[in-house]
PDB file of C-alpha atoms in Angstrom:
ATOM      1  CA  GLN A   1       5.492  20.975 -17.709  1.00 47.00           C
ATOM      2  CA  GLU A   2       3.014  18.439 -16.438  1.00 49.00           C
ATOM      3  CA  SER A   3       0.655  19.146 -19.316  1.00 47.00           C
ATOM      4  CA  THR A   4       3.436  18.670 -21.851  1.00 46.00           C
ATOM      5  CA  ALA A   5       4.848  15.505 -20.306  1.00 52.00           C
ATOM      6  CA  LEU A   6       1.474  13.836 -19.917  1.00 58.00           C
ATOM      7  CA  SER A   7      -0.320  15.096 -23.003  1.00 54.00           C
ATOM      8  CA  GLU A   8      -2.801  12.857 -24.772  1.00 49.00           C
ATOM      9  CA  GLU A   9      -0.146  12.176 -27.408  1.00 52.00           C
ATOM     10  CA  SER A  10       2.300  10.724 -24.876  1.00 67.00           C
ATOM     11  CA  ASP A  11       3.747   7.397 -25.936  1.00 83.00           C
ATOM     12  CA  TYR A  12       3.136   4.591 -23.428  1.00 89.00           C
ATOM     13  CA  GLY A  13       6.648   3.263 -23.852  1.00 88.00           C
ATOM     14  CA  LYS A  14       8.058   6.610 -22.727  1.00 87.00           C
ATOM     15  CA  VAL A  15       5.685   7.071 -19.804  1.00 90.00           C
ATOM     16  CA  LYS A  16       5.521   3.472 -18.547  1.00 93.00           C
ATOM     17  CA  SER A  17       8.603   3.631 -16.314  1.00 94.00           C
ATOM     18  CA  ASP A  18       7.182   6.697 -14.515  1.00 94.00           C
ATOM     19  CA  LEU A  19       3.757   5.235 -13.734  1.00 96.00           C
ATOM     20  CA  ILE A  20       3.009   4.270 -10.131  1.00 97.00           C
ATOM     21  CA  LEU A  21       0.016   3.547  -7.916  1.00 98.00           C
ATOM     22  CA  ARG A  22      -0.664   5.509  -4.750  1.00 98.00           C
ATOM     23  CA  PRO A  23      -2.968   4.356  -1.911  1.00 98.00           C
ATOM     24  CA  LEU A  24      -5.855   6.709  -1.129  1.00 98.00           C
ATOM     25  CA  ASN A  25      -9.022   6.555   0.961  1.00 98.00           C
ATOM     26  CA  TYR A  26     -11.731   5.691  -1.546  1.00 97.00           C
ATOM     27  CA  GLN A  27     -14.593   6.904   0.630  1.00 94.00           C
ATOM     28  CA  LEU A  28     -13.025  10.348   0.946  1.00 94.00           C
ATOM     29  CA  ILE A  29     -12.248  10.912  -2.743  1.00 94.00           C
ATOM     30  CA  ARG A  30     -14.648   8.649  -4.637  1.00 95.00           C
ATOM     31  CA  ASP A  31     -16.148  11.587  -6.565  1.00 95.00           C
ATOM     32  CA  GLU A  32     -12.671  12.638  -7.724  1.00 93.00           C
ATOM     33  CA  LEU A  33     -11.961   9.183  -9.154  1.00 95.00           C
ATOM     34  CA  GLU A  34     -14.766   9.010 -11.705  1.00 94.00           C
ATOM     35  CA  ASP A  35     -12.333   9.654 -14.568  1.00 95.00           C
ATOM     36  CA  VAL A  36      -9.178   8.355 -12.868  1.00 96.00           C
ATOM     37  CA  PRO A  37      -7.876   4.779 -13.385  1.00 97.00           C
ATOM     38  CA  HIS A  38      -7.658   2.907 -10.092  1.00 97.00           C
ATOM     39  CA  ILE A  39      -7.908  -0.499  -8.445  1.00 97.00           C
ATOM     40  CA  LEU A  40     -10.346  -0.772  -5.566  1.00 97.00           C
ATOM     41  CA  ALA A  41      -9.563  -3.073  -2.633  1.00 96.00           C
ATOM     42  CA  GLY A  42     -12.204  -2.538   0.032  1.00 95.00           C
ATOM     43  CA  ASP A  43     -11.834   1.042   1.285  1.00 95.00           C
ATOM     44  CA  VAL A  44      -8.432   1.447  -0.362  1.00 98.00           C
ATOM     45  CA  ALA A  45      -8.086   2.880  -3.853  1.00 98.00           C
ATOM     46  CA  LEU A  46      -4.807   2.241  -5.666  1.00 98.00           C
ATOM     47  CA  VAL A  47      -4.706   5.270  -7.946  1.00 98.00           C
ATOM     48  CA  LEU A  48      -2.679   5.780 -11.108  1.00 97.00           C
ATOM     49  CA  TYR A  49      -0.100   8.574 -10.983  1.00 96.00           C
ATOM     50  CA  ALA A  50       2.993   9.538 -12.939  1.00 95.00           C
ATOM     51  CA  VAL A  51       6.198  10.572 -11.174  1.00 95.00           C
ATOM     52  CA  MET A  52       7.251  13.953 -12.511  1.00 92.00           C
ATOM     53  CA  ALA A  53      10.447  14.416 -10.505  1.00 91.00           C
ATOM     54  CA  HIS A  54      12.354  13.282  -7.424  1.00 90.00           C
ATOM     55  CA  GLU A  55      13.658  15.664  -4.794  1.00 88.00           C
ATOM     56  CA  GLY A  56      15.772  13.938  -2.181  1.00 84.00           C
ATOM     57  CA  ASN A  57      13.572  11.413  -0.394  1.00 85.00           C
ATOM     58  CA  ASP A  58      10.401  12.893  -1.842  1.00 90.00           C
ATOM     59  CA  TYR A  59       8.749  12.965  -5.240  1.00 93.00           C
ATOM     60  CA  PHE A  60       6.299  15.009  -7.263  1.00 93.00           C
ATOM     61  CA  THR A  61       3.448  13.180  -8.937  1.00 94.00           C
ATOM     62  CA  ALA A  62       0.551  13.911 -11.280  1.00 92.00           C
ATOM     63  CA  LYS A  63      -2.736  12.051 -11.235  1.00 94.00           C
ATOM     64  CA  MET A  64      -3.580  10.351 -14.517  1.00 94.00           C
ATOM     65  CA  HIS A  65      -6.970  10.491 -16.247  1.00 93.00           C
ATOM     66  CA  ARG A  66      -8.625   8.094 -18.643  1.00 93.00           C
ATOM     67  CA  ALA A  67      -8.466  10.639 -21.461  1.00 88.00           C
ATOM     68  CA  GLN A  68      -4.672  10.543 -21.170  1.00 86.00           C
ATOM     69  CA  ILE A  69      -4.387   6.774 -21.484  1.00 88.00           C
ATOM     70  CA  GLU A  70      -6.970   6.154 -24.216  1.00 86.00           C
ATOM     71  CA  ASN A  71      -4.381   6.762 -26.934  1.00 85.00           C
ATOM     72  CA  TRP A  72      -2.096   4.114 -25.443  1.00 89.00           C
ATOM     73  CA  GLN A  73      -4.411   1.440 -26.851  1.00 86.00           C
ATOM     74  CA  ARG A  74      -3.864  -0.801 -23.850  1.00 91.00           C
ATOM     75  CA  PRO A  75      -6.483  -2.226 -21.471  1.00 94.00           C
ATOM     76  CA  GLU A  76      -6.784  -0.069 -18.383  1.00 95.00           C
ATOM     77  CA  ARG A  77      -6.401  -3.062 -16.070  1.00 95.00           C
ATOM     78  CA  GLU A  78      -3.137  -3.984 -17.772  1.00 96.00           C
ATOM     79  CA  VAL A  79      -1.803  -0.453 -17.327  1.00 96.00           C
ATOM     80  CA  LEU A  80      -2.720  -0.534 -13.630  1.00 97.00           C
ATOM     81  CA  GLU A  81      -1.101  -3.919 -12.984  1.00 97.00           C
ATOM     82  CA  GLU A  82       2.084  -2.870 -14.782  1.00 97.00           C
ATOM     83  CA  ALA A  83       2.135   0.364 -12.771  1.00 98.00           C
ATOM     84  CA  LEU A  84       1.869  -1.661  -9.568  1.00 98.00           C
ATOM     85  CA  VAL A  85       4.855  -3.788 -10.550  1.00 98.00           C
ATOM     86  CA  ASN A  86       6.761  -0.651 -11.519  1.00 98.00           C
ATOM     87  CA  THR A  87       5.992   0.900  -8.129  1.00 98.00           C
ATOM     88  CA  SER A  88       7.413  -2.164  -6.399  1.00 98.00           C
ATOM     89  CA  PHE A  89      10.663  -1.819  -8.358  1.00 97.00           C
ATOM     90  CA  LEU A  90      10.988   1.932  -7.830  1.00 96.00           C
ATOM     91  CA  TYR A  91      10.115   1.853  -4.126  1.00 97.00           C
ATOM     92  CA  PRO A  92      10.689  -1.692  -2.777  1.00 97.00           C
ATOM     93  CA  PRO A  93       8.890  -2.869   0.375  1.00 97.00           C
ATOM     94  CA  ARG A  94      10.466  -2.691   3.801  1.00 96.00           C
ATOM     95  CA  LEU A  95       9.406  -4.396   7.028  1.00 96.00           C
ATOM     96  CA  TYR A  96      10.530  -3.434  10.530  1.00 94.00           C
ATOM     97  CA  CYS A  97       9.842  -5.076  13.872  1.00 92.00           C
ATOM     98  CA  VAL A  98       8.077  -2.482  16.047  1.00 89.00           C
ATOM     99  CA  GLU A  99       9.984  -3.460  19.188  1.00 83.00           C
ATOM    100  CA  GLU A 100      13.284  -2.944  17.401  1.00 79.00           C
ATOM    101  CA  ILE A 101      12.239   0.445  16.053  1.00 77.00           C
ATOM    102  CA  LEU A 102      11.440   1.587  19.595  1.00 70.00           C
ATOM    103  CA  SER A 103      14.525  -0.012  21.116  1.00 64.00           C
ATOM    104  CA  TRP A 104      17.569   2.029  22.066  1.00 50.00           C
ATOM    105  CA  GLU A 105      19.692  -0.787  20.675  1.00 52.00           C
ATOM    106  CA  LYS A 106      19.848   0.658  17.195  1.00 48.00           C
ATOM    107  CA  LYS A 107      22.204  -2.035  15.981  1.00 51.00           C
ATOM    108  CA  LYS A 108      19.260  -4.435  16.039  1.00 55.00           C
ATOM    109  CA  HIS A 109      17.350  -2.323  13.527  1.00 58.00           C
ATOM    110  CA  GLY A 110      17.914  -4.055  10.168  1.00 73.00           C
ATOM    111  CA  ASP A 111      17.440  -2.605   6.710  1.00 87.00           C
ATOM    112  CA  GLY A 112      13.928  -3.996   6.387  1.00 91.00           C
ATOM    113  CA  ARG A 113      14.516  -6.222   3.368  1.00 92.00           C
ATOM    114  CA  PHE A 114      12.452  -9.385   3.492  1.00 93.00           C
ATOM    115  CA  MET A 115      11.338 -10.469   0.028  1.00 94.00           C
ATOM    116  CA  ALA A 116      14.458 -12.124  -1.414  1.00 87.00           C
ATOM    117  CA  GLU A 117      15.792 -15.464  -0.271  1.00 80.00           C
ATOM    118  CA  GLY A 118      18.953 -15.253   1.813  1.00 71.00           C
ATOM    119  CA  GLU A 119      18.251 -11.791   3.209  1.00 70.00           C
ATOM    120  CA  ALA A 120      18.302 -11.315   6.971  1.00 71.00           C
ATOM    121  CA  SER A 121      14.751 -11.914   8.191  1.00 82.00           C
ATOM    122  CA  PRO A 122      13.042  -9.108  10.140  1.00 88.00           C
ATOM    123  CA  PHE A 123      10.624 -11.614  11.680  1.00 91.00           C
ATOM    124  CA  ARG A 124      11.105 -12.211  15.412  1.00 89.00           C
ATOM    125  CA  LYS A 125       9.409 -14.933  17.423  1.00 87.00           C
ATOM    126  CA  GLY A 126       6.887 -13.435  19.826  1.00 86.00           C
ATOM    127  CA  ALA A 127       7.007  -9.959  18.253  1.00 88.00           C
ATOM    128  CA  ARG A 128       3.767  -8.048  18.763  1.00 85.00           C
ATOM    129  CA  GLY A 129       3.841  -6.154  15.518  1.00 94.00           C
ATOM    130  CA  TYR A 130       5.657  -4.987  12.398  1.00 96.00           C
ATOM    131  CA  LEU A 131       5.680  -1.848  10.297  1.00 96.00           C
ATOM    132  CA  LEU A 132       5.377  -2.280   6.527  1.00 97.00           C
ATOM    133  CA  THR A 133       6.317   0.616   4.262  1.00 97.00           C
ATOM    134  CA  ASN A 134       8.563   1.311   1.263  1.00 97.00           C
ATOM    135  CA  THR A 135      12.080   2.655   0.835  1.00 95.00           C
ATOM    136  CA  LEU A 136      10.849   6.259   0.651  1.00 95.00           C
ATOM    137  CA  GLU A 137       8.469   5.806   3.590  1.00 95.00           C
ATOM    138  CA  ILE A 138       6.036   7.858   1.502  1.00 96.00           C
ATOM    139  CA  ASN A 139       2.730   6.324   0.383  1.00 98.00           C
ATOM    140  CA  GLY A 140       4.238   3.131   1.782  1.00 98.00           C
ATOM    141  CA  ALA A 141       0.888   1.437   2.445  1.00 98.00           C
ATOM    142  CA  ILE A 142       0.943   0.470  -1.245  1.00 98.00           C
ATOM    143  CA  ALA A 143       3.623  -2.104  -0.380  1.00 98.00           C
ATOM    144  CA  LEU A 144       0.973  -4.465   0.995  1.00 98.00           C
ATOM    145  CA  PHE A 145      -0.423  -4.858  -2.530  1.00 98.00           C
ATOM    146  CA  TYR A 146       2.902  -5.513  -4.255  1.00 98.00           C
ATOM    147  CA  PRO A 147       3.105  -8.913  -5.968  1.00 97.00           C
ATOM    148  CA  GLY A 148       4.099 -11.634  -3.491  1.00 97.00           C
ATOM    149  CA  VAL A 149       4.150  -9.460  -0.352  1.00 98.00           C
ATOM    150  CA  LEU A 150       1.061 -10.921   1.337  1.00 98.00           C
ATOM    151  CA  LYS A 151       2.257 -14.470   0.777  1.00 97.00           C
ATOM    152  CA  LYS A 152       5.764 -13.640   2.052  1.00 96.00           C
ATOM    153  CA  LEU A 153       4.374 -12.014   5.185  1.00 97.00           C
ATOM    154  CA  ALA A 154       2.228 -15.065   5.912  1.00 97.00           C
ATOM    155  CA  GLU A 155       5.258 -17.310   5.525  1.00 95.00           C
ATOM    156  CA  GLY A 156       7.343 -15.204   7.911  1.00 94.00           C
ATOM    157  CA  LEU A 157       4.542 -14.958  10.475  1.00 95.00           C
ATOM    158  CA  GLU A 158       3.675 -18.621   9.984  1.00 95.00           C
ATOM    159  CA  GLY A 159      -0.043 -17.982   9.704  1.00 96.00           C
ATOM    160  CA  ASP A 160      -2.837 -15.449   9.332  1.00 97.00           C
ATOM    161  CA  PHE A 161      -2.304 -11.794  10.203  1.00 98.00           C
ATOM    162  CA  TYR A 162      -4.157  -8.513  10.690  1.00 98.00           C
ATOM    163  CA  ILE A 163      -3.377  -5.281   8.856  1.00 98.00           C
ATOM    164  CA  ALA A 164      -3.983  -1.801  10.247  1.00 98.00           C
ATOM    165  CA  PHE A 165      -3.327   0.962   7.730  1.00 98.00           C
ATOM    166  CA  THR A 166      -2.167   3.556  10.246  1.00 98.00           C
ATOM    167  CA  SER A 167      -1.783   6.082   7.408  1.00 98.00           C
ATOM    168  CA  ILE A 168      -1.235   6.161   3.662  1.00 98.00           C
ATOM    169  CA  HIS A 169       2.474   5.843   4.456  1.00 98.00           C
ATOM    170  CA  GLU A 170       2.535   2.509   6.281  1.00 98.00           C
ATOM    171  CA  ALA A 171       0.649  -0.500   7.570  1.00 98.00           C
ATOM    172  CA  GLN A 172       1.032  -2.233  10.907  1.00 98.00           C
ATOM    173  CA  ILE A 173       1.122  -6.024  10.698  1.00 98.00           C
ATOM    174  CA  HIS A 174       0.055  -8.246  13.607  1.00 97.00           C
ATOM    175  CA  ALA A 175       0.127 -12.044  13.753  1.00 96.00           C
ATOM    176  CA  ALA A 176      -3.408 -13.278  14.373  1.00 95.00           C
ATOM    177  CA  GLY A 177      -2.427 -15.145  17.544  1.00 90.00           C
ATOM    178  CA  MET A 178      -0.766 -12.145  19.173  1.00 93.00           C
ATOM    179  CA  VAL A 179      -3.660  -9.664  19.328  1.00 95.00           C
ATOM    180  CA  THR A 180      -7.415  -9.471  18.786  1.00 96.00           C
ATOM    181  CA  PRO A 181      -8.866  -7.627  15.774  1.00 96.00           C
ATOM    182  CA  GLU A 182     -10.953  -5.535  18.183  1.00 97.00           C
ATOM    183  CA  ALA A 183      -7.803  -4.240  19.879  1.00 97.00           C
ATOM    184  CA  VAL A 184      -6.229  -3.483  16.501  1.00 97.00           C
ATOM    185  CA  GLU A 185      -9.328  -1.577  15.388  1.00 97.00           C
ATOM    186  CA  THR A 186      -9.495   0.477  18.574  1.00 97.00           C
ATOM    187  CA  SER A 187      -5.852   1.488  18.220  1.00 97.00           C
ATOM    188  CA  LEU A 188      -6.301   2.255  14.524  1.00 98.00           C
ATOM    189  CA  ARG A 189      -9.296   4.513  15.091  1.00 97.00           C
ATOM    190  CA  ASP A 190      -7.445   6.382  17.847  1.00 97.00           C
ATOM    191  CA  THR A 191      -4.473   6.883  15.528  1.00 97.00           C
ATOM    192  CA  ASN A 192      -6.639   8.216  12.725  1.00 97.00           C
ATOM    193  CA  ARG A 193      -8.555  10.482  15.071  1.00 96.00           C
ATOM    194  CA  HIS A 194      -5.629  11.981  16.961  1.00 96.00           C
ATOM    195  CA  CYS A 195      -2.470  11.559  14.884  1.00 96.00           C
ATOM    196  CA  ASN A 196      -3.309  11.784  11.176  1.00 96.00           C
ATOM    197  CA  ARG A 197      -4.330  14.627   8.942  1.00 96.00           C
ATOM    198  CA  ARG A 198      -7.514  13.898   6.999  1.00 95.00           C
ATOM    199  CA  GLU A 199      -5.652  13.328   3.729  1.00 95.00           C
ATOM    200  CA  GLU A 200      -3.356  10.775   5.412  1.00 97.00           C
ATOM    201  CA  ILE A 201      -6.167   8.526   6.660  1.00 98.00           C
ATOM    202  CA  LEU A 202      -6.566   5.381   4.573  1.00 98.00           C
ATOM    203  CA  THR A 203      -9.287   3.460   6.413  1.00 98.00           C
ATOM    204  CA  ASP A 204     -10.680   2.774   9.884  1.00 97.00           C
ATOM    205  CA  ARG A 205     -11.260  -0.893   9.122  1.00 97.00           C
ATOM    206  CA  VAL A 206      -8.941  -3.782   9.963  1.00 98.00           C
ATOM    207  CA  TYR A 207      -7.859  -6.046   7.125  1.00 98.00           C
ATOM    208  CA  CYS A 208      -6.875  -9.691   7.464  1.00 98.00           C
ATOM    209  CA  TYR A 209      -4.931 -12.142   5.328  1.00 98.00           C
ATOM    210  CA  ARG A 210      -5.644 -15.862   5.558  1.00 98.00           C
ATOM    211  CA  ARG A 211      -2.660 -17.977   4.691  1.00 97.00           C
ATOM    212  CA  GLU A 212      -4.462 -21.217   3.863  1.00 97.00           C
ATOM    213  CA  THR A 213      -6.833 -19.679   1.312  1.00 97.00           C
ATOM    214  CA  GLN A 214      -4.448 -16.862   0.288  1.00 96.00           C
ATOM    215  CA  SER A 215      -7.297 -14.384   0.627  1.00 97.00           C
ATOM    216  CA  LEU A 216      -7.394 -10.771   1.787  1.00 97.00           C
ATOM    217  CA  GLY A 217     -10.433  -9.533   3.653  1.00 97.00           C
ATOM    218  CA  ILE A 218     -11.901  -7.026   6.080  1.00 97.00           C
ATOM    219  CA  ILE A 219     -12.923  -7.906   9.627  1.00 97.00           C
ATOM    220  CA  ASP A 220     -16.489  -6.663  10.078  1.00 94.00           C
ATOM    221  CA  ASN A 221     -18.170  -7.412  13.431  1.00 92.00           C
ATOM    222  CA  GLY A 222     -15.936 -10.435  13.851  1.00 91.00           C
ATOM    223  CA  GLU A 223     -16.636 -11.770  10.351  1.00 95.00           C
ATOM    224  CA  PHE A 224     -14.108 -12.131   7.535  1.00 96.00           C
ATOM    225  CA  LEU A 225     -15.356 -10.428   4.362  1.00 96.00           C
ATOM    226  CA  GLU A 226     -13.123 -11.247   1.433  1.00 96.00           C
ATOM    227  CA  VAL A 227     -11.886  -8.300  -0.610  1.00 95.00           C
ATOM    228  CA  LYS A 228     -11.897  -8.617  -4.379  1.00 85.00           C
ATOM    229  CA  ARG A 229      -9.753  -6.167  -6.283  1.00 78.00           C
ATOM    230  CA  ASP A 230     -11.898  -4.294  -8.812  1.00 72.00           C
ATOM    231  CA  GLU A 231     -11.339  -1.429 -11.194  1.00 54.00           C
TER     232      GLU A 231
END
C-alpha cells in the first residue's frame, strides 16, 4: 500500500496534504538521511514523511526519498517548507504551564492554545517552565519550528528563553531570567539518560531564542551559537 501510494508517479497535488515533517536526532540517523529530504537545525533534523493513515490519536507515516519527489518538479526546499506549514495545520501547537500540569487543580489546565489573538493565554507570571507539543502529543517537538511560534513564545515570555527538547514529542520552555542554561542542560541530560528510549532522544544540547535579534541558537560553554536552517 505504501509503495502504491507513494510511487514515483505520484502527483504532488494529491500527496501534498499528507506531507509532514518529523523531528529526529540528526547525529543518530545521519547516514539514513543521505537520500531523504530534510531541514537541519543544529542537532535536529526535520525529516519529510507522508501520513499514510490515522488511528485514534496516533498515525502511520512513511519516510520520503528524493527519488520519489524528483518527478514533482518542485524545489526540494519548497516541498519541505510547505510540508512544515501543512504539519502546523494538521497538528497545531499547544503550550502548557508545567506547574498547572502538575497541579491537582485540573480546572486551571487550559487547552494549550496560544497562537491566535483573543485566546486564553497559557503564560503565567513567575512560571518556571512550559511544555510545548502538538495536539497529538506525538513528535510534538516539531511545533517549535512552526511559522511564528518562536516569535509568539518570546512575546508571551517577554524576552529570551531556553529550549530543552526532552524528547521528540515535546520541548520544555524556560524564560531566560528564571533558570540558568547549565541547570537546564543538566536536567535534559538526566532525562535523556534515564527516561527516554534511544529513538526518542532529540539532542542533549540546550537551545536559546533571542527576542531582539529573532535568532535561534545553541548554548555551548556559555556562548550563543546561532543555528541556521540548512537542507
